Amino acid sequence: MPSLNDIRSTFLSYFERNGHQIVDSSPLVPRNDPTLMFTNSGMVQFKNLFTGIETRDYSRATTSQKCVRAGGKHNDLDNVGYTARHHTFFEMLGNFSFGDYFKQQAIPYAWELLTKDFGIPKDKLLVTVYHTDDEAADIWKKVAGLSDDRIIRIKTSDNFWQMGPTGPCGPCTEIFFDHGDHIWGGPPGSAEEDGDRFIEIWNLVFMQNEQFEDGSMRALDMQSIDTGMGLERIGALLQGKHDNYDTDLMRSLIEASAHATSSEPDGPGKVHHRVIADHLRSTSFLIADGVMPSNEGRGYVLRRIMRRAMRHAHMLGAQDPVMYRLVPALAQQMGAAYPELNRAQALIEETLRSEETRFRQTLDRGLRLLDDELGKLPDGANLPGEAAFKLYDTYGFPLDLTQDALREKGRAVDTDGFDSAMAEQKAKARAAWAGSGETKDAAIWYDLAEKHGATEFLGYDTEEAEGQI
Ligand code: ATP
Ligand code: MG
Ligand code: MG
Ligand code: MG
């Protein structure tokens, strides 16, 4: 059975054999790209090659790219622990053509790798195309011999790929694997598509447009290819598993978590172990790429992920910090492919340890307060915003941590109430500052800083809420 490390190598050498340059993963913090919080796909480091601003000495590349999807347009934080296929951190395998080959060749490459090199049975595969893309549908028919009902036309943004609100984009074709009718879910485009039966493994994007901030779009001068396949998803499939968390790599982290908390990997704490294994990867890789926990921007997203994981460790009955003890297991699994993990190991461990030590001082009391508040509420009622705000302000519970804790109990937070409690506190702080006799300049600076922080954060959430394509 191939390990995830083997599968990564098979992918890269297949495309290397076909004239692609193997390029290293870029860091999780995109260089010179303020539009994006974290690298969320393989094309990010090649953005300027698609638009033609930059050229390199190769026109075909292949990568295994570190990705984090925990905010912005692509946010999978709330899926972790609930679906078989989502992580906050994952590796995206990709092949790229910069004005070199296009659809006619990208589809046969993908089909050959999946069905010959990986040996996946053809009758388990089906594909989607953008509803107007007859050309792609024809190529699939010819190359793979798929019947019409296995080439599904999709009208939505699912088949028009965009990295974020701006940048290169285009219609795409996606390849799905049918894990069988013992699992709930329907084919793409159906009402049950959110289930985990038909799992999307590979997305081939036909880069031919560029989206601008004002909503307009232009046709790019060159036609290019950008593809992305989740290593953990193809890995699950090739290891005869349905669930990403049952692959060798994820499994070893789950076992490390079980060992560190003296609990069973598949017992009642199963979901906690999955969340911990996932969050261990995203937090460790973010720290290795220079992000440190803080109260705003990227650092706050990191802190939110860490604290969520720490609550899950606490739910498993951990009496002491846990996360830092799992770092060696991760380095052992992934340090060879990503040496930055080894280089930063001591920093990662120390950061996790001090964050968890600090957070544990208020975590217990916060959870008790949460239980008390819930006890006072009528059945099924939402947690009042002021209570969630108190947890945030006094106990250091990010809002999404409280939401995560409530979701297990089938409850939610009154987020409007939370927002107004937050706004009220800010107004008070501002009034206190203005009345403190500071110079006018200082007050203006404070206002700007405040606004800047708020805008950054709002921008982030708004994007998510709008779910723009
Ligand atoms: P899904 O619909 O399952 O959420 P997606 O359409 O958002 O996936 P793409 O943006 O097309 O995913 O990314 C390309 C590939 O990366 C996907 O086909 C999948 O194999 C993988 N992938 C995407 N998101 C995740 C994730 N959160 N965890 C693991 N793999 C992922
Ligand atoms: Mg998704
Ligand atoms: Mg999808
Ligand atoms: Mg997709």
Coordinates of C-alpha atoms and ligand atoms in Angstrom, one line a residue:
M1 CA 0.0 0.0 0.0
P2 CA 1.5 3.3 -1.0
S3 CA 2.1 5.9 1.8
L4 CA 1.2 9.5 1.3
N5 CA 4.9 10.2 0.9
D6 CA 5.0 7.6 -1.9
I7 CA 2.0 9.1 -3.6
R8 CA 3.4 12.6 -3.5
S9 CA 6.6 11.3 -5.3
T10 CA 4.6 9.3 -7.9
F11 CA 2.6 12.4 -8.8
L12 CA 5.7 14.7 -9.1
S13 CA 7.7 12.2 -11.1
Y14 CA 4.8 11.5 -13.5
F15 CA 4.7 15.1 -14.4
E16 CA 8.5 15.5 -14.4
R17 CA 8.6 12.6 -17.0
N18 CA 6.1 14.7 -19.0
G19 CA 8.3 17.7 -19.2
H20 CA 7.3 19.6 -16.0
Q21 CA 9.8 21.3 -13.7
I22 CA 9.4 20.2 -10.1
V23 CA 9.1 23.4 -8.1
D24 CA 9.1 23.7 -4.2
S25 CA 6.0 24.6 -2.3
S26 CA 5.8 28.3 -1.6
P27 CA 5.3 29.5 2.0
L28 CA 1.8 29.6 3.5
V29 CA 2.1 33.4 3.8
P30 CA 1.9 34.6 0.2
R31 CA 4.7 36.9 -0.8
N32 CA 3.6 40.3 -1.9
D33 CA -0.1 39.4 -1.9
P34 CA -2.2 41.4 0.4
T35 CA -5.4 40.0 -1.1
L36 CA -4.9 36.6 0.4
M37 CA -4.5 35.6 4.0
F38 CA -2.9 32.2 3.4
T39 CA -1.8 30.2 0.4
N40 CA -5.0 28.3 -0.4
S41 CA -4.0 26.5 -3.6
G42 CA -1.1 25.5 -5.9
M43 CA -1.6 28.4 -8.3
V44 CA -0.9 31.2 -5.8
Q45 CA 2.9 31.2 -6.3
F46 CA 2.3 31.3 -10.1
K47 CA -0.3 34.0 -10.2
N48 CA 1.9 36.5 -12.1
L49 CA 2.8 33.8 -14.7
F50 CA -0.8 33.3 -15.7
T51 CA -1.4 37.0 -16.1
G52 CA 1.9 37.4 -18.0
I53 CA 3.5 39.9 -15.7
E54 CA 6.3 37.5 -15.0
T55 CA 8.1 34.8 -17.0
R56 CA 10.4 32.0 -15.9
D57 CA 12.6 29.6 -17.8
Y58 CA 10.0 26.9 -17.7
S59 CA 6.5 26.8 -19.1
R60 CA 5.4 23.6 -17.3
A61 CA 5.6 23.0 -13.5
T62 CA 4.5 20.5 -10.9
T63 CA 4.3 21.0 -7.2
S64 CA 3.1 19.7 -3.9
Q65 CA 1.8 22.9 -2.3
K66 CA 1.1 23.5 1.4
C67 CA -2.3 25.0 1.7
V68 CA -4.3 26.4 4.6
R69 CA -8.1 27.1 4.3
A70 CA -9.1 28.7 7.5
G71 CA -10.5 32.0 6.4
G72 CA -11.4 34.1 3.4
K73 CA -13.0 32.7 0.3
H74 CA -12.0 29.2 0.9
N75 CA -12.7 28.4 4.6
D76 CA -12.9 24.8 5.8
L77 CA -12.4 25.3 9.5
D78 CA -15.9 24.4 10.4
N79 CA -15.8 21.2 8.3
V80 CA -13.0 19.7 10.2
G81 CA -14.1 16.8 12.4
Y82 CA -17.4 16.7 10.5
T83 CA -16.6 15.6 6.9
A84 CA -14.3 12.8 5.7
R85 CA -12.6 15.1 3.3
H86 CA -11.7 18.5 4.7
H87 CA -8.6 19.7 6.6
T88 CA -7.5 23.2 7.5
F89 CA -4.0 22.3 6.3
F90 CA -3.6 20.0 3.3
E91 CA -1.2 19.3 0.5
M92 CA -2.4 20.2 -3.0
L93 CA -0.7 18.3 -5.8
G94 CA -0.7 20.2 -9.1
N95 CA 0.5 20.5 -12.7
F96 CA 0.7 23.8 -14.4
S97 CA 1.1 25.0 -17.9
F98 CA 1.9 28.7 -18.6
G99 CA 0.6 29.3 -22.1
D100 CA 2.0 25.8 -23.1
Y101 CA -0.6 23.0 -23.3
F102 CA -4.3 23.5 -22.6
K103 CA -7.5 21.4 -22.2
Q104 CA -6.6 18.9 -24.9
Q105 CA -3.6 17.7 -23.0
A106 CA -4.5 18.4 -19.4
I107 CA -7.4 16.0 -19.5
P108 CA -5.5 13.1 -20.9
Y109 CA -2.6 13.6 -18.4
A110 CA -5.0 13.5 -15.5
W111 CA -6.8 10.4 -16.9
E112 CA -3.7 8.5 -17.6
L113 CA -2.2 9.1 -14.1
L114 CA -5.4 8.2 -12.3
T115 CA -6.3 5.1 -14.3
K116 CA -2.9 3.7 -15.4
D117 CA -0.3 4.8 -12.9
F118 CA -2.6 4.8 -9.9
G119 CA -4.8 2.0 -11.3
I120 CA -8.2 3.5 -10.3
P121 CA -11.1 1.6 -11.9
K122 CA -12.7 3.8 -14.6
D123 CA -16.2 2.9 -13.5
K124 CA -15.7 4.6 -10.1
L125 CA -14.9 8.0 -11.7
L126 CA -17.1 10.7 -13.0
V127 CA -16.5 14.3 -13.9
T128 CA -18.1 17.7 -14.0
V129 CA -17.6 20.5 -16.6
Y130 CA -18.8 24.1 -16.6
H131 CA -22.2 24.2 -18.3
T132 CA -21.1 26.1 -21.4
D133 CA -17.9 24.1 -21.9
D134 CA -18.8 21.7 -24.7
E135 CA -15.1 21.4 -25.6
A136 CA -14.2 19.9 -22.3
A137 CA -17.1 17.6 -22.4
D138 CA -16.1 16.3 -25.8
I139 CA -12.5 15.7 -24.7
W140 CA -13.7 13.7 -21.8
K141 CA -15.9 11.6 -24.1
K142 CA -13.1 11.0 -26.4
V143 CA -10.2 10.4 -24.0
A144 CA -12.0 8.5 -21.2
G145 CA -15.0 7.1 -23.1
L146 CA -17.3 8.4 -20.3
S147 CA -21.0 8.2 -21.0
D148 CA -23.0 11.4 -21.0
D149 CA -24.4 10.8 -17.5
R150 CA -20.9 10.7 -16.1
I151 CA -20.1 14.1 -17.5
I152 CA -22.2 16.4 -15.4
R153 CA -22.7 20.0 -16.4
I154 CA -22.6 22.5 -13.6
K155 CA -23.7 26.1 -13.7
T156 CA -22.5 27.3 -10.4
S157 CA -19.2 28.8 -9.2
D158 CA -18.1 25.2 -8.3
N159 CA -17.0 24.9 -11.9
F160 CA -15.7 28.4 -12.3
W161 CA -12.5 28.6 -10.1
Q162 CA -11.2 31.7 -8.4
M163 CA -8.4 32.0 -5.9
G164 CA -10.1 35.0 -4.2
P165 CA -12.0 38.1 -5.1
T166 CA -9.4 39.1 -7.7
G167 CA -6.8 37.4 -9.9
P168 CA -6.6 34.8 -12.6
C169 CA -9.5 32.4 -12.9
G170 CA -11.5 30.3 -15.4
P171 CA -13.9 27.4 -15.9
C172 CA -12.9 24.1 -14.6
T173 CA -13.5 20.4 -14.8
E174 CA -13.5 18.3 -11.6
I175 CA -13.0 14.6 -11.2
F176 CA -15.0 12.7 -8.5
F177 CA -14.6 9.2 -7.1
D178 CA -17.7 7.2 -6.0
H179 CA -16.9 5.5 -2.7
G180 CA -20.1 3.4 -2.9
D181 CA -23.7 3.5 -1.9
H182 CA -23.1 2.5 1.7
I183 CA -22.1 6.1 2.2
W184 CA -24.6 9.0 2.2
G185 CA -24.3 11.5 -0.6
G186 CA -25.3 12.2 -4.2
P187 CA -23.4 13.1 -7.3
P188 CA -22.3 16.7 -7.9
G189 CA -25.1 19.0 -8.8
S190 CA -27.7 16.9 -6.9
A191 CA -29.4 17.8 -3.7
E192 CA -27.2 15.4 -1.6
E193 CA -23.9 16.5 -3.1
D194 CA -22.6 17.7 0.3
G195 CA -22.4 14.1 1.5
D196 CA -19.2 12.1 1.4
R197 CA -20.1 9.4 -1.1
F198 CA -18.9 11.2 -4.3
I199 CA -15.6 12.8 -3.3
E200 CA -14.0 15.5 -5.5
I201 CA -10.4 14.5 -5.9
W202 CA -9.0 16.7 -8.7
N203 CA -9.8 20.0 -10.1
L204 CA -8.4 21.1 -13.5
V205 CA -8.8 24.8 -14.1
F206 CA -8.6 26.3 -17.6
M207 CA -7.0 29.6 -16.8
Q208 CA -8.3 32.1 -19.3
N209 CA -9.6 35.1 -17.4
E210 CA -8.6 37.7 -14.9
Q211 CA -11.0 39.1 -12.3
F212 CA -10.6 42.7 -11.1
E213 CA -11.8 44.4 -7.9
D214 CA -14.5 46.4 -9.7
G215 CA -16.2 43.2 -10.8
S216 CA -15.0 43.3 -14.4
M217 CA -13.2 40.4 -16.0
R218 CA -10.8 40.3 -19.0
A219 CA -9.6 37.5 -21.2
L220 CA -6.0 36.6 -20.6
D221 CA -3.6 36.7 -23.5
M222 CA -2.5 33.1 -22.9
Q223 CA -4.5 30.0 -22.2
S224 CA -3.0 28.1 -19.2
I225 CA -3.6 25.2 -17.0
D226 CA -3.8 25.0 -13.2
T227 CA -4.7 21.8 -11.4
G228 CA -5.1 20.8 -7.8
M229 CA -5.6 17.4 -6.3
G230 CA -5.7 16.9 -2.5
L231 CA -3.0 14.4 -1.5
E232 CA -5.0 13.2 1.5
R233 CA -8.0 12.5 -0.7
I234 CA -6.2 10.6 -3.4
G235 CA -4.3 8.9 -0.6
A236 CA -7.4 7.7 1.2
L237 CA -8.7 6.3 -2.1
L238 CA -5.4 4.5 -2.9
Q239 CA -5.2 3.1 0.6
G240 CA -8.6 1.6 0.2
K241 CA -10.1 4.0 2.8
H242 CA -13.0 6.4 2.5
D243 CA -11.9 8.9 5.1
N244 CA -8.8 11.2 4.8
Y245 CA -8.3 10.8 8.5
D246 CA -7.7 7.0 8.0
T247 CA -4.7 7.5 5.8
D248 CA -1.3 6.5 7.2
L249 CA -0.1 10.0 7.9
M250 CA -3.2 11.3 9.6
R251 CA -3.6 8.1 11.5
S252 CA -0.1 8.4 13.0
L253 CA -1.0 11.8 14.3
I254 CA -4.4 10.6 15.7
E255 CA -2.5 7.8 17.5
A256 CA 0.0 10.3 18.9
S257 CA -2.9 12.4 20.2
A258 CA -4.5 9.3 21.8
H259 CA -1.3 8.3 23.4
A260 CA -0.6 11.8 24.8
T261 CA -4.1 12.0 26.3
S262 CA -4.2 8.3 27.4
S263 CA -7.4 7.8 25.5
E264 CA -8.6 5.5 22.7
P265 CA -8.1 6.8 19.1
D266 CA -11.6 5.5 18.0
G267 CA -13.4 5.8 21.3
P268 CA -15.9 8.5 22.3
G269 CA -13.1 11.1 21.8
K270 CA -12.7 10.3 18.1
V271 CA -13.7 13.7 16.8
H272 CA -11.4 15.4 19.2
H273 CA -8.5 13.5 17.9
R274 CA -9.3 14.3 14.4
V275 CA -9.5 18.0 15.1
I276 CA -6.3 17.9 17.1
A277 CA -4.4 16.0 14.3
D278 CA -5.6 18.5 11.7
H279 CA -5.0 21.7 13.8
L280 CA -1.5 20.4 14.8
R281 CA -0.6 20.4 11.1
S282 CA -2.0 23.9 10.3
T283 CA -0.5 25.5 13.4
S284 CA 2.9 23.9 13.1
F285 CA 3.3 24.7 9.4
L286 CA 2.1 28.3 10.0
I287 CA 4.6 28.8 12.7
A288 CA 7.3 27.2 10.5
D289 CA 6.4 29.9 7.9
G290 CA 6.8 32.7 10.4
V291 CA 3.3 33.4 11.7
M292 CA 3.1 33.9 15.4
P293 CA 0.0 33.9 17.5
S294 CA -1.4 37.4 18.1
N295 CA -4.6 39.4 18.4
E296 CA -5.1 40.4 14.8
G297 CA -4.8 39.4 11.2
R298 CA -3.0 36.1 10.4
G299 CA -1.7 35.7 13.9
Y300 CA -5.2 35.8 15.3
V301 CA -6.4 33.1 12.8
L302 CA -3.4 31.0 14.1
R303 CA -4.4 31.6 17.7
R304 CA -8.0 30.7 16.9
I305 CA -7.0 27.4 15.4
M306 CA -4.6 26.7 18.3
R307 CA -7.2 27.4 21.0
R308 CA -9.8 25.3 19.3
A309 CA -7.4 22.4 19.3
M310 CA -6.6 23.1 23.0
R311 CA -10.2 22.9 23.9
H312 CA -10.5 19.6 22.2
A313 CA -7.5 18.3 24.1
H314 CA -9.2 19.5 27.3
M315 CA -12.3 17.6 26.4
L316 CA -10.3 14.5 26.3
G317 CA -9.4 15.1 29.9
A318 CA -5.9 16.4 29.4
Q319 CA -4.5 17.9 32.6
D320 CA -1.4 19.4 31.0
P321 CA -0.5 21.0 27.7
V322 CA -0.8 18.4 24.9
M323 CA -0.2 20.0 21.5
Y324 CA 3.6 20.6 21.8
R325 CA 4.1 16.9 22.6
L326 CA 2.7 15.9 19.2
V327 CA 5.2 17.9 17.2
P328 CA 7.8 15.2 17.0
A329 CA 5.3 12.8 15.4
L330 CA 4.5 15.4 12.8
A331 CA 8.1 16.1 12.1
Q332 CA 8.8 12.5 11.7
Q333 CA 6.0 12.1 9.1
M334 CA 6.5 15.3 7.2
G335 CA 10.0 16.6 7.9
A336 CA 11.7 14.9 5.0
A337 CA 9.3 16.5 2.5
Y338 CA 9.2 19.9 4.3
P339 CA 12.5 20.5 6.1
E340 CA 11.3 23.8 7.4
L341 CA 9.4 21.7 9.9
N342 CA 12.6 20.3 11.3
R343 CA 14.3 23.6 11.3
A344 CA 11.5 25.2 13.2
Q345 CA 10.7 22.3 15.5
A346 CA 11.9 23.9 18.7
L347 CA 10.1 27.2 18.0
I348 CA 6.9 25.3 17.2
E349 CA 7.1 23.3 20.4
E350 CA 7.9 26.3 22.5
T351 CA 5.1 28.4 21.0
L352 CA 2.5 25.7 21.4
R353 CA 3.6 25.0 24.9
S354 CA 3.5 28.6 26.2
E355 CA 0.1 29.3 24.4
E356 CA -1.4 26.2 25.8
T357 CA 0.0 26.9 29.3
R358 CA -1.5 30.4 29.2
F359 CA -4.8 29.4 27.7
R360 CA -5.4 26.6 30.2
Q361 CA -5.4 29.1 33.0
T362 CA -8.7 30.5 31.8
L363 CA -10.1 27.6 29.7
D364 CA -11.5 25.7 32.7
R365 CA -13.3 28.6 34.1
G366 CA -14.6 29.7 30.7
L367 CA -16.0 26.3 30.0
R368 CA -17.7 26.3 33.5
L369 CA -19.2 29.7 32.7
L370 CA -20.4 28.4 29.4
D371 CA -22.1 25.4 31.1
D372 CA -23.7 27.7 33.7
E373 CA -25.1 30.0 31.0
L374 CA -26.4 27.1 29.1
G375 CA -28.1 25.7 32.2
K376 CA -30.1 29.0 32.5
L377 CA -31.4 28.9 29.0
P378 CA -34.6 27.4 27.7
D379 CA -34.3 24.3 25.5
G380 CA -32.6 25.0 22.2
A381 CA -32.2 28.8 22.8
N382 CA -29.1 30.5 21.5
L383 CA -26.3 31.6 23.8
P384 CA -26.8 35.4 24.4
G385 CA -24.2 37.6 22.7
E386 CA -23.1 39.1 26.0
A387 CA -22.1 35.7 27.4
A388 CA -20.1 34.9 24.3
F389 CA -18.5 38.3 24.5
K390 CA -17.6 37.7 28.2
L391 CA -15.9 34.4 27.2
Y392 CA -14.0 36.3 24.5
D393 CA -13.0 39.3 26.6
T394 CA -12.3 37.7 30.0
Y395 CA -11.4 34.1 29.1
G396 CA -9.8 34.5 25.7
F397 CA -12.3 32.3 23.9
P398 CA -12.4 33.3 20.2
L399 CA -16.0 33.5 19.0
D400 CA -15.6 30.5 16.7
L401 CA -14.3 28.4 19.6
T402 CA -17.5 29.1 21.5
Q403 CA -19.5 28.3 18.4
D404 CA -17.5 25.0 18.0
A405 CA -18.2 24.1 21.6
L406 CA -21.9 24.8 21.2
R407 CA -22.3 23.0 17.9
E408 CA -21.6 19.7 19.7
K409 CA -24.7 20.5 21.8
G410 CA -26.8 21.6 18.9
R411 CA -26.8 25.2 19.9
A412 CA -25.5 28.5 18.4
V413 CA -24.5 32.0 19.5
D414 CA -26.5 35.2 19.1
T415 CA -23.8 36.7 16.9
D416 CA -25.6 40.1 16.5
G417 CA -25.6 40.4 20.3
F418 CA -21.9 39.5 20.3
D419 CA -21.1 42.2 17.7
S420 CA -23.0 44.8 19.6
A421 CA -21.3 43.9 22.9
M422 CA -18.0 44.2 21.0
A423 CA -18.9 47.6 19.5
E424 CA -20.0 48.9 22.9
Q425 CA -16.7 48.0 24.5
K426 CA -14.8 49.7 21.7
A427 CA -16.9 52.8 22.0
K428 CA -16.1 52.9 25.7
A429 CA -12.4 52.4 25.2
R430 CA -12.4 55.2 22.7
A431 CA -14.3 57.5 25.0
A432 CA -11.8 56.7 27.8
W433 CA -8.9 57.5 25.5
A434 CA -10.4 60.8 24.3
G435 CA -11.0 61.9 27.9
S436 CA -7.5 61.0 29.1
G437 CA -6.0 64.3 27.9
E438 CA -3.9 62.8 25.1
T439 CA -3.1 65.0 22.2
K440 CA -5.4 65.1 19.2
D441 CA -2.9 63.3 17.1
A442 CA -2.8 60.4 19.4
A443 CA -6.6 60.1 19.3
I444 CA -6.6 60.2 15.5
W445 CA -3.9 57.5 15.5
Y446 CA -6.0 55.4 17.8
D447 CA -9.0 55.8 15.6
L448 CA -7.1 54.8 12.5
A449 CA -5.5 51.8 14.1
E450 CA -8.9 50.8 15.4
K451 CA -10.5 51.2 12.0
H452 CA -7.7 49.5 10.2
G453 CA -8.0 46.5 12.5
A454 CA -11.7 46.4 12.2
T455 CA -11.6 46.8 8.4
E456 CA -9.1 44.0 8.0
F457 CA -11.2 41.7 10.1
L458 CA -14.5 42.7 8.6
G459 CA -13.1 42.4 5.1
Y460 CA -12.2 38.9 5.9
D461 CA -15.6 37.9 7.3
T462 CA -17.6 39.7 4.7
E463 CA -15.9 37.8 2.0
E464 CA -16.8 34.6 3.7
A465 CA -20.4 35.7 4.3
E466 CA -20.9 36.7 0.7
G467 CA -19.4 33.5 -0.6
Q468 CA -18.6 35.3 -3.8
I469 CA -17.4 33.3 -6.7
Ligands
ATP1 P1 -14.7 20.6 -1.8 O1 -15.8 21.0 -2.8 O2 -14.6 19.2 -1.5 O3 -14.7 21.5 -0.6 P2 -13.1 22.4 -3.4 O4 -13.9 22.4 -4.6 O5 -13.2 23.5 -2.4 O6 -13.3 21.0 -2.6 P3 -10.7 23.1 -4.9 O7 -10.7 24.5 -4.5 O8 -11.2 22.7 -6.2 O9 -11.5 22.3 -3.7 O10 -9.2 22.5 -4.6 C1 -8.6 21.5 -5.4 C2 -8.5 20.2 -4.7 O11 -7.9 20.3 -3.4 C3 -9.9 19.5 -4.4 O12 -10.3 18.8 -5.5 C4 -9.5 18.5 -3.2 O13 -8.9 17.3 -3.7 C5 -8.5 19.3 -2.5 N1 -9.0 20.0 -1.3 C6 -9.7 21.2 -1.3 N2 -10.1 21.6 -0.1 C7 -9.5 20.7 0.7 C8 -9.5 20.6 2.2 N3 -10.1 21.5 3.0 N4 -8.9 19.5 2.7 C9 -8.3 18.6 1.9 N5 -8.3 18.6 0.6 C10 -8.9 19.7 0.0
MG2 MG -14.2 23.5 -0.6
MG3 MG -15.8 21.5 -4.9
MG4 MG -13.2 22.1 -6.6

